Short mmCIF file of C-alpha atoms in Angstrom, two decimals:
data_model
loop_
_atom_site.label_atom_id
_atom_site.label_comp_id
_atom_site.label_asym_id
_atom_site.label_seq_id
_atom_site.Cartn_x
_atom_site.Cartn_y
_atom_site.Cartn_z
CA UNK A 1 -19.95 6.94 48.00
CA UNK A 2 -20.68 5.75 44.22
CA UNK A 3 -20.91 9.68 43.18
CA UNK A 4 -17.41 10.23 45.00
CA UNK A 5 -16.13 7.29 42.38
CA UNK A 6 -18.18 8.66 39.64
CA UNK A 7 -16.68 12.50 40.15
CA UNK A 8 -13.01 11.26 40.90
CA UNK A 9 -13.48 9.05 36.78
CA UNK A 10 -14.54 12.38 36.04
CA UNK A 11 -12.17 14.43 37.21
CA UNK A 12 -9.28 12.27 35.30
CA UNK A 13 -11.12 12.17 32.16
CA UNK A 14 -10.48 15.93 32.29
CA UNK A 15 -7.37 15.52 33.18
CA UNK A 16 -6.12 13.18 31.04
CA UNK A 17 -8.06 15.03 28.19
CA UNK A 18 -6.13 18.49 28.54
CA UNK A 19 -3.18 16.69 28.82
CA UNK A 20 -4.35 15.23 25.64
CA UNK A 21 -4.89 18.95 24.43
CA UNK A 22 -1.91 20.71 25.49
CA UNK A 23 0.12 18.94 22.96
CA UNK A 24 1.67 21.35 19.81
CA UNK A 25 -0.24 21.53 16.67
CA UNK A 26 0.03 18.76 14.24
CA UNK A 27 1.38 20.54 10.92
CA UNK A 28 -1.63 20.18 8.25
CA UNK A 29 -1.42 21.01 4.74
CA UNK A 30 -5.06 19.47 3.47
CA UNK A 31 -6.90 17.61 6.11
CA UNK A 32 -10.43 17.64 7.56
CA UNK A 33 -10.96 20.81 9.82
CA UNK A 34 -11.69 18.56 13.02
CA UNK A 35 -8.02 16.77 12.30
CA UNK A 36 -6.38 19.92 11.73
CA UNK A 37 -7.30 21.73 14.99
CA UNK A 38 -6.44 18.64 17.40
CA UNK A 39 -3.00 18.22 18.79
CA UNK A 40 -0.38 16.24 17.93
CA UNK A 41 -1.22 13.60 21.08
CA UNK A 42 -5.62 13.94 19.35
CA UNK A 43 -4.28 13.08 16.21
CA UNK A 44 -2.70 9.91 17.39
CA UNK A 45 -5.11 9.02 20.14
CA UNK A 46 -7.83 9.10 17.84
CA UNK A 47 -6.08 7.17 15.20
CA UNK A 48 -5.51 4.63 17.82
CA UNK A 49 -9.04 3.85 18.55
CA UNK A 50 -9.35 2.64 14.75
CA UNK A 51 -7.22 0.16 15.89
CA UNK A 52 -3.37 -1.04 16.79
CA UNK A 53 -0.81 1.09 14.50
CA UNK A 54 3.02 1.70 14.35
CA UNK A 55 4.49 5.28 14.76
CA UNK A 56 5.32 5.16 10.71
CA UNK A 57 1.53 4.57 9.88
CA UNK A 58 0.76 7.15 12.01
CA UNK A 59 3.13 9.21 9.97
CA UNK A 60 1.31 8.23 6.72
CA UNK A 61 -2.26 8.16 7.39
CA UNK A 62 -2.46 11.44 9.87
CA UNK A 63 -0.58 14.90 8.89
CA UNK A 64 2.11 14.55 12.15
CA UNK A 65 5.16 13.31 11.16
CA UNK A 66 6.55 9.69 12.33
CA UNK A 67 8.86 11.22 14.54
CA UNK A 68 6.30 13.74 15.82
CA UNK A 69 3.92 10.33 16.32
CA UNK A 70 7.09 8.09 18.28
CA UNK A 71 6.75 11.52 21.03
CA UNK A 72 3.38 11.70 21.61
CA UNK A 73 2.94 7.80 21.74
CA UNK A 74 5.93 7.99 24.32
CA UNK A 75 3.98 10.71 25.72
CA UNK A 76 0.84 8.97 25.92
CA UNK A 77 2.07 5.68 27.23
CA UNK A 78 3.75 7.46 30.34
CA UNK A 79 -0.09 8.15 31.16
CA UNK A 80 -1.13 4.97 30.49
CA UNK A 81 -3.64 5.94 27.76
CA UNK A 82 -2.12 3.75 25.13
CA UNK A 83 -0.02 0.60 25.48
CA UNK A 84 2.46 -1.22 23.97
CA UNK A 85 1.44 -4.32 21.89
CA UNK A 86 4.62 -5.49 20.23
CA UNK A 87 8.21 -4.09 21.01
CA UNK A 88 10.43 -1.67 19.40
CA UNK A 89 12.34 -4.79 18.64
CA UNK A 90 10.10 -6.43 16.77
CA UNK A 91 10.74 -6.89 12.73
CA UNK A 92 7.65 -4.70 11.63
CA UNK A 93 8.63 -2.13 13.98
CA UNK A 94 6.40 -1.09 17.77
CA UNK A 95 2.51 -1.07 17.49
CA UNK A 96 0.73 0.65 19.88
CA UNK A 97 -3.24 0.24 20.60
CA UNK A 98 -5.68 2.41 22.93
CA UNK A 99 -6.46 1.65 26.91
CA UNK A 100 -9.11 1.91 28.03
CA UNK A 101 -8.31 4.77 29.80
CA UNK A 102 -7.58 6.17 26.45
CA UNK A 103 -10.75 5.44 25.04
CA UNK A 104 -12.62 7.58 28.17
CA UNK A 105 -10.81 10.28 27.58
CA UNK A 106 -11.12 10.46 23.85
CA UNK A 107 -15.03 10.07 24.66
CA UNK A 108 -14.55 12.79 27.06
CA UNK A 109 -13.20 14.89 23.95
CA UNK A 110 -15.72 13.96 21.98
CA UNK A 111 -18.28 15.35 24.24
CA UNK A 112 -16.95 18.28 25.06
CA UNK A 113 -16.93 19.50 21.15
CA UNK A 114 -20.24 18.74 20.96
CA UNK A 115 -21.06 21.29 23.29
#
């Protein structure tokens, strides 16, 4: 029974980590070659586990662009990898952190370019 539980985490770490993958390009002009290669949803995900960020810092520190950012947060929250900290309504604007659903599947990711 515990391997059943093990293998079915599995299973949605893959899952969730092509879903992660199938995302378009993020538009690089000079960035790292690991940032450059990841999708748009990567790029965010993995700026999300430095820490809680708004779509517009997203825009500035990564090479998506804020609006490209808002969509694959949206994206990403649908799936419950990341979450909503403070609303849109708020003054400064939404910030978004990591699950921890999020954080398996970015380990997944991880992983799986190391082999």
């Amino acid at each position: 029974m515990p391997n059943d539980a093990i293998e079915s985490e599995r299973e949605q770490m893959a899952a969730d980590a092509g879903f992660i993958a199938e995302s378009g390009g993020a538009s690089t002009a000079s960035v790292s070659t690991a940032e450059s290669t990841r999708s748009a949803r990567a790029v965010v995900l993995f700026r999300l586990i430095e820490g809680p960020v708004s779509p517009q810092a997203i825009g500035t520190d990564t090479p998506i662009s804020t609006g490209r950012a808002h969509r694959a947060l949206t994206e990403l929250h649908k799936r419950d990898l990341v979450e909503l900290l403070v609303p849109e309504e708020a003054t400064d604007g939404p910030i978004f952190g990591v699950t921890a659903r999020g954080e398996k599947a970015a380990f997944y990711i991880e992983q799986q370019g190391k082999t």
